[in-house]
Amino acid sequence: MKRILTATAFCALMAGAAQAEKIGVAMSLFDDNYLTVLRHNIQRHADALGIEVQMEDAQGDIARQQSQIENFVAAGLDGIIVMLVDADSGKAMSKIAEQGGVPLVFVNMLPANMDKFPEKQAWVGSDEEQAGELQATEVCKLMGGSGDAVILMGQLGTTGQRGRTDAEERVFKNPPCDGIKILDAQTANWMRTPAMDLMTNWITSGMKPKAVVANNDEMALGAVQALKSSGFDMKDVIVAGVDATQDALAAMKAGDLDVTVYQSAKGQGEGALDTVLKIARGEAFEHKVAVPFELVTPANLDEYMKKN
């Protein structure tokens, strides 16, 4: 009788293991502060749910990411989550997954020109224009509606760069912020060192902006380094970012960063995994799930210290 019970338990265990779902996750870049937090939230949620995930790093290469999607489909995975290298590549990735019959959820970056998703696909992320509007409106308030500003843009063509920059420029063109002049706007590809170099070049050329508006925190922190190295008093320059990463919040606590916008890596990561599992299981789901951005300033800083 004992042997029969043991065998039965073993068979049940094996049956459960055989049914365990496996999700492929294709990230645009592992070496990015916010995306690292996003990736860890997906992994942590998967561990809690008993789901196996296979993480892949596209290293900023569209062709590499497309190959990863193809491999996930060929391997017969239960679903795919992708953080795109480039918004314009979204349709190609979507087609590969659709043809393979594998559920696909885009996380964070919304594919360009994709108004309608295929039956088994969705997007979980945040409204990039909301981030730019929250950020620029607060910067305008701190500037008193006038003065010179520069914009550090993310990788050109990404929805974050497009949405945040468009909103920032729109806010600065309209009252009560139309007294703000944008001296220049250039890309630093979301990264700290290129932003530091670009900010140094602006300073060397004679620019003395009253505000530096960056599409993300990493670039804002690069600008802070350049400004401090060039002898600027940080009390005289308003610096703004997006993401509310731990490094950015530490800089805000130190008085170097004035504004950031909280982007919930937890909300996006957990939401993406939950959504792809719903699709794979044939459950009801939403094709677009928006996770709101939230303004962070020194006044409410403590509320966000442990969120990302």
PDB file of N, CA, C and O in Angstrom, residues 251-296:
ATOM      1  N   ALA A 251      19.914  61.139  -5.168  1.00  0.00           N
ATOM      2  CA  ALA A 251      20.356  62.445  -5.654  1.00  0.00           C
ATOM      3  C   ALA A 251      19.370  63.535  -5.253  1.00  0.00           C
ATOM      4  O   ALA A 251      19.762  64.663  -4.931  1.00  0.00           O
ATOM      5  N   MET A 252      18.084  63.210  -5.241  1.00  0.00           N
ATOM      6  CA  MET A 252      17.078  64.181  -4.816  1.00  0.00           C
ATOM      7  C   MET A 252      17.235  64.482  -3.329  1.00  0.00           C
ATOM      8  O   MET A 252      17.142  65.636  -2.897  1.00  0.00           O
ATOM      9  N   LYS A 253      17.486  63.454  -2.556  1.00  0.00           N
ATOM     10  CA  LYS A 253      17.682  63.625  -1.113  1.00  0.00           C
ATOM     11  C   LYS A 253      18.903  64.503  -0.828  1.00  0.00           C
ATOM     12  O   LYS A 253      18.925  65.269   0.138  1.00  0.00           O
ATOM     13  N   ALA A 254      19.906  64.400  -1.719  1.00  0.00           N
ATOM     14  CA  ALA A 254      21.130  65.189  -1.556  1.00  0.00           C
ATOM     15  C   ALA A 254      20.980  66.619  -2.077  1.00  0.00           C
ATOM     16  O   ALA A 254      21.878  67.447  -1.912  1.00  0.00           O
ATOM     17  N   GLY A 255      19.842  66.898  -2.732  1.00  0.00           N
ATOM     18  CA  GLY A 255      19.601  68.244  -3.235  1.00  0.00           C
ATOM     19  C   GLY A 255      20.069  68.481  -4.653  1.00  0.00           C
ATOM     20  O   GLY A 255      20.067  69.622  -5.133  1.00  0.00           O
ATOM     21  N   ASP A 256      20.464  67.405  -5.363  1.00  0.00           N
ATOM     22  CA  ASP A 256      20.982  67.559  -6.726  1.00  0.00           C
ATOM     23  C   ASP A 256      19.911  67.394  -7.798  1.00  0.00           C
ATOM     24  O   ASP A 256      20.022  67.957  -8.886  1.00  0.00           O
ATOM     25  N   LEU A 257      18.888  66.598  -7.527  1.00  0.00           N
ATOM     26  CA  LEU A 257      17.801  66.365  -8.476  1.00  0.00           C
ATOM     27  C   LEU A 257      16.525  66.986  -7.916  1.00  0.00           C
ATOM     28  O   LEU A 257      16.209  66.793  -6.741  1.00  0.00           O
ATOM     29  N   ASP A 258      15.815  67.723  -8.757  1.00  0.00           N
ATOM     30  CA  ASP A 258      14.640  68.464  -8.272  1.00  0.00           C
ATOM     31  C   ASP A 258      13.312  67.763  -8.556  1.00  0.00           C
ATOM     32  O   ASP A 258      12.361  67.904  -7.798  1.00  0.00           O
ATOM     33  N   VAL A 259      13.269  67.034  -9.662  1.00  0.00           N
ATOM     34  CA  VAL A 259      12.015  66.417 -10.096  1.00  0.00           C
ATOM     35  C   VAL A 259      12.289  65.051 -10.724  1.00  0.00           C
ATOM     36  O   VAL A 259      13.267  64.885 -11.454  1.00  0.00           O
ATOM     37  N   THR A 260      11.442  64.081 -10.448  1.00  0.00           N
ATOM     38  CA  THR A 260      11.420  62.842 -11.222  1.00  0.00           C
ATOM     39  C   THR A 260       9.983  62.363 -11.271  1.00  0.00           C
ATOM     40  O   THR A 260       9.099  62.959 -10.637  1.00  0.00           O
ATOM     41  N   VAL A 261       9.731  61.349 -12.063  1.00  0.00           N
ATOM     42  CA  VAL A 261       8.382  60.810 -12.213  1.00  0.00           C
ATOM     43  C   VAL A 261       8.457  59.304 -12.001  1.00  0.00           C
ATOM     44  O   VAL A 261       9.216  58.613 -12.677  1.00  0.00           O
ATOM     45  N   TYR A 262       7.692  58.835 -11.032  1.00  0.00           N
ATOM     46  CA  TYR A 262       7.712  57.412 -10.692  1.00  0.00           C
ATOM     47  C   TYR A 262       7.063  56.566 -11.778  1.00  0.00           C
ATOM     48  O   TYR A 262       5.916  56.787 -12.155  1.00  0.00           O
ATOM     49  N   GLN A 263       7.842  55.615 -12.293  1.00  0.00           N
ATOM     50  CA  GLN A 263       7.339  54.636 -13.238  1.00  0.00           C
ATOM     51  C   GLN A 263       7.388  53.288 -12.527  1.00  0.00           C
ATOM     52  O   GLN A 263       8.467  52.824 -12.147  1.00  0.00           O
ATOM     53  N   SER A 264       6.246  52.661 -12.356  1.00  0.00           N
ATOM     54  CA  SER A 264       6.162  51.461 -11.531  1.00  0.00           C
ATOM     55  C   SER A 264       6.691  50.217 -12.243  1.00  0.00           C
ATOM     56  O   SER A 264       5.999  49.607 -13.065  1.00  0.00           O
ATOM     57  N   ALA A 265       7.923  49.844 -11.905  1.00  0.00           N
ATOM     58  CA  ALA A 265       8.492  48.606 -12.445  1.00  0.00           C
ATOM     59  C   ALA A 265       7.718  47.404 -11.930  1.00  0.00           C
ATOM     60  O   ALA A 265       7.547  46.401 -12.634  1.00  0.00           O
ATOM     61  N   LYS A 266       7.226  47.502 -10.708  1.00  0.00           N
ATOM     62  CA  LYS A 266       6.440  46.417 -10.117  1.00  0.00           C
ATOM     63  C   LYS A 266       5.115  46.253 -10.855  1.00  0.00           C
ATOM     64  O   LYS A 266       4.720  45.150 -11.238  1.00  0.00           O
ATOM     65  N   GLY A 267       4.437  47.381 -11.083  1.00  0.00           N
ATOM     66  CA  GLY A 267       3.156  47.341 -11.771  1.00  0.00           C
ATOM     67  C   GLY A 267       3.276  46.822 -13.189  1.00  0.00           C
ATOM     68  O   GLY A 267       2.464  46.012 -13.647  1.00  0.00           O
ATOM     69  N   GLN A 268       4.309  47.272 -13.896  1.00  0.00           N
ATOM     70  CA  GLN A 268       4.509  46.840 -15.275  1.00  0.00           C
ATOM     71  C   GLN A 268       4.964  45.381 -15.352  1.00  0.00           C
ATOM     72  O   GLN A 268       4.469  44.598 -16.164  1.00  0.00           O
ATOM     73  N   GLY A 269       5.912  45.018 -14.487  1.00  0.00           N
ATOM     74  CA  GLY A 269       6.444  43.654 -14.511  1.00  0.00           C
ATOM     75  C   GLY A 269       5.405  42.611 -14.144  1.00  0.00           C
ATOM     76  O   GLY A 269       5.211  41.613 -14.852  1.00  0.00           O
ATOM     77  N   GLU A 270       4.725  42.846 -13.025  1.00  0.00           N
ATOM     78  CA  GLU A 270       3.699  41.906 -12.591  1.00  0.00           C
ATOM     79  C   GLU A 270       2.527  41.893 -13.572  1.00  0.00           C
ATOM     80  O   GLU A 270       1.966  40.839 -13.889  1.00  0.00           O
ATOM     81  N   GLY A 271       2.157  43.078 -14.058  1.00  0.00           N
ATOM     82  CA  GLY A 271       1.046  43.169 -14.999  1.00  0.00           C
ATOM     83  C   GLY A 271       1.316  42.430 -16.297  1.00  0.00           C
ATOM     84  O   GLY A 271       0.426  41.769 -16.848  1.00  0.00           O
ATOM     85  N   ALA A 272       2.548  42.525 -16.792  1.00  0.00           N
ATOM     86  CA  ALA A 272       2.907  41.838 -18.041  1.00  0.00           C
ATOM     87  C   ALA A 272       2.836  40.328 -17.874  1.00  0.00           C
ATOM     88  O   ALA A 272       2.303  39.613 -18.737  1.00  0.00           O
ATOM     89  N   LEU A 273       3.377  39.820 -16.755  1.00  0.00           N
ATOM     90  CA  LEU A 273       3.356  38.371 -16.529  1.00  0.00           C
ATOM     91  C   LEU A 273       1.927  37.878 -16.311  1.00  0.00           C
ATOM     92  O   LEU A 273       1.523  36.848 -16.877  1.00  0.00           O
ATOM     93  N   ASP A 274       1.155  38.604 -15.519  1.00  0.00           N
ATOM     94  CA  ASP A 274      -0.236  38.213 -15.280  1.00  0.00           C
ATOM     95  C   ASP A 274      -1.028  38.177 -16.586  1.00  0.00           C
ATOM     96  O   ASP A 274      -1.832  37.268 -16.824  1.00  0.00           O
ATOM     97  N   THR A 275      -0.781  39.167 -17.446  1.00  0.00           N
ATOM     98  CA  THR A 275      -1.527  39.253 -18.703  1.00  0.00           C
ATOM     99  C   THR A 275      -1.169  38.123 -19.655  1.00  0.00           C
ATOM    100  O   THR A 275      -2.051  37.502 -20.260  1.00  0.00           O
ATOM    101  N   VAL A 276       0.121  37.830 -19.805  1.00  0.00           N
ATOM    102  CA  VAL A 276       0.507  36.757 -20.731  1.00  0.00           C
ATOM    103  C   VAL A 276       0.007  35.400 -20.235  1.00  0.00           C
ATOM    104  O   VAL A 276      -0.363  34.520 -21.029  1.00  0.00           O
ATOM    105  N   LEU A 277      -0.062  35.218 -18.908  1.00  0.00           N
ATOM    106  CA  LEU A 277      -0.593  33.970 -18.358  1.00  0.00           C
ATOM    107  C   LEU A 277      -2.096  33.863 -18.603  1.00  0.00           C
ATOM    108  O   LEU A 277      -2.610  32.780 -18.906  1.00  0.00           O
ATOM    109  N   LYS A 278      -2.817  34.981 -18.496  1.00  0.00           N
ATOM    110  CA  LYS A 278      -4.250  34.972 -18.781  1.00  0.00           C
ATOM    111  C   LYS A 278      -4.510  34.566 -20.234  1.00  0.00           C
ATOM    112  O   LYS A 278      -5.411  33.772 -20.525  1.00  0.00           O
ATOM    113  N   ILE A 279      -3.716  35.126 -21.139  1.00  0.00           N
ATOM    114  CA  ILE A 279      -3.885  34.798 -22.558  1.00  0.00           C
ATOM    115  C   ILE A 279      -3.605  33.319 -22.790  1.00  0.00           C
ATOM    116  O   ILE A 279      -4.368  32.619 -23.468  1.00  0.00           O
ATOM    117  N   ALA A 280      -2.504  32.832 -22.214  1.00  0.00           N
ATOM    118  CA  ALA A 280      -2.114  31.432 -22.396  1.00  0.00           C
ATOM    119  C   ALA A 280      -3.156  30.473 -21.824  1.00  0.00           C
ATOM    120  O   ALA A 280      -3.354  29.360 -22.352  1.00  0.00           O
ATOM    121  N   ARG A 281      -3.839  30.897 -20.786  1.00  0.00           N
ATOM    122  CA  ARG A 281      -4.834  30.032 -20.124  1.00  0.00           C
ATOM    123  C   ARG A 281      -6.241  30.209 -20.681  1.00  0.00           C
ATOM    124  O   ARG A 281      -7.189  29.597 -20.211  1.00  0.00           O
ATOM    125  N   GLY A 282      -6.365  31.099 -21.666  1.00  0.00           N
ATOM    126  CA  GLY A 282      -7.666  31.311 -22.268  1.00  0.00           C
ATOM    127  C   GLY A 282      -8.608  32.133 -21.416  1.00  0.00           C
ATOM    128  O   GLY A 282      -9.826  32.086 -21.579  1.00  0.00           O
ATOM    129  N   GLU A 283      -8.055  32.929 -20.503  1.00  0.00           N
ATOM    130  CA  GLU A 283      -8.868  33.761 -19.626  1.00  0.00           C
ATOM    131  C   GLU A 283      -9.075  35.151 -20.224  1.00  0.00           C
ATOM    132  O   GLU A 283      -8.354  35.566 -21.135  1.00  0.00           O
ATOM    133  N   ALA A 284     -10.045  35.874 -19.708  1.00  0.00           N
ATOM    134  CA  ALA A 284     -10.315  37.231 -20.182  1.00  0.00           C
ATOM    135  C   ALA A 284      -9.138  38.153 -19.825  1.00  0.00           C
ATOM    136  O   ALA A 284      -8.551  38.033 -18.749  1.00  0.00           O
ATOM    137  N   PHE A 285      -8.794  39.069 -20.742  1.00  0.00           N
ATOM    138  CA  PHE A 285      -7.682  40.002 -20.495  1.00  0.00           C
ATOM    139  C   PHE A 285      -7.918  41.287 -21.265  1.00  0.00           C
ATOM    140  O   PHE A 285      -8.750  41.346 -22.174  1.00  0.00           O
ATOM    141  N   GLU A 286      -7.179  42.331 -20.881  1.00  0.00           N
ATOM    142  CA  GLU A 286      -7.259  43.611 -21.587  1.00  0.00           C
ATOM    143  C   GLU A 286      -6.084  43.727 -22.550  1.00  0.00           C
ATOM    144  O   GLU A 286      -4.957  43.376 -22.207  1.00  0.00           O
ATOM    145  N   HIS A 287      -6.348  44.245 -23.748  1.00  0.00           N
ATOM    146  CA  HIS A 287      -5.278  44.379 -24.743  1.00  0.00           C
ATOM    147  C   HIS A 287      -4.317  45.524 -24.411  1.00  0.00           C
ATOM    148  O   HIS A 287      -3.167  45.521 -24.856  1.00  0.00           O
ATOM    149  N   LYS A 288      -4.786  46.496 -23.653  1.00  0.00           N
ATOM    150  CA  LYS A 288      -3.913  47.594 -23.228  1.00  0.00           C
ATOM    151  C   LYS A 288      -4.131  47.871 -21.745  1.00  0.00           C
ATOM    152  O   LYS A 288      -5.253  48.152 -21.319  1.00  0.00           O
ATOM    153  N   VAL A 289      -3.055  47.748 -20.969  1.00  0.00           N
ATOM    154  CA  VAL A 289      -3.118  47.980 -19.525  1.00  0.00           C
ATOM    155  C   VAL A 289      -2.172  49.130 -19.189  1.00  0.00           C
ATOM    156  O   VAL A 289      -0.948  49.008 -19.325  1.00  0.00           O
ATOM    157  N   ALA A 290      -2.731  50.255 -18.789  1.00  0.00           N
ATOM    158  CA  ALA A 290      -1.914  51.434 -18.484  1.00  0.00           C
ATOM    159  C   ALA A 290      -1.665  51.547 -16.980  1.00  0.00           C
ATOM    160  O   ALA A 290      -2.598  51.532 -16.187  1.00  0.00           O
ATOM    161  N   VAL A 291      -0.384  51.662 -16.621  1.00  0.00           N
ATOM    162  CA  VAL A 291       0.025  51.840 -15.219  1.00  0.00           C
ATOM    163  C   VAL A 291       0.399  53.322 -15.054  1.00  0.00           C
ATOM    164  O   VAL A 291       1.344  53.789 -15.688  1.00  0.00           O
ATOM    165  N   PRO A 292      -0.322  54.091 -14.237  1.00  0.00           N
ATOM    166  CA  PRO A 292      -0.113  55.548 -14.156  1.00  0.00           C
ATOM    167  C   PRO A 292       1.286  55.947 -13.661  1.00  0.00           C
ATOM    168  O   PRO A 292       1.884  55.264 -12.829  1.00  0.00           O
ATOM    169  N   PHE A 293       1.773  57.060 -14.202  1.00  0.00           N
ATOM    170  CA  PHE A 293       2.988  57.701 -13.693  1.00  0.00           C
ATOM    171  C   PHE A 293       2.598  58.560 -12.493  1.00  0.00           C
ATOM    172  O   PHE A 293       1.444  58.980 -12.371  1.00  0.00           O
ATOM    173  N   GLU A 294       3.574  58.872 -11.630  1.00  0.00           N
ATOM    174  CA  GLU A 294       3.312  59.707 -10.455  1.00  0.00           C
ATOM    175  C   GLU A 294       4.480  60.687 -10.260  1.00  0.00           C
ATOM    176  O   GLU A 294       5.643  60.287 -10.316  1.00  0.00           O
ATOM    177  N   LEU A 295       4.146  61.944 -10.019  1.00  0.00           N
ATOM    178  CA  LEU A 295       5.168  62.975  -9.822  1.00  0.00           C
ATOM    179  C   LEU A 295       5.864  62.786  -8.481  1.00  0.00           C
ATOM    180  O   LEU A 295       5.218  62.549  -7.455  1.00  0.00           O
ATOM    181  N   VAL A 296       7.194  62.913  -8.498  1.00  0.00           N
ATOM    182  CA  VAL A 296       7.986  62.803  -7.267  1.00  0.00           C
ATOM    183  C   VAL A 296       8.821  64.075  -7.105  1.00  0.00           C
ATOM    184  O   VAL A 296       9.562  64.460  -8.011  1.00  0.00           O
TER     185      VAL A 296
END
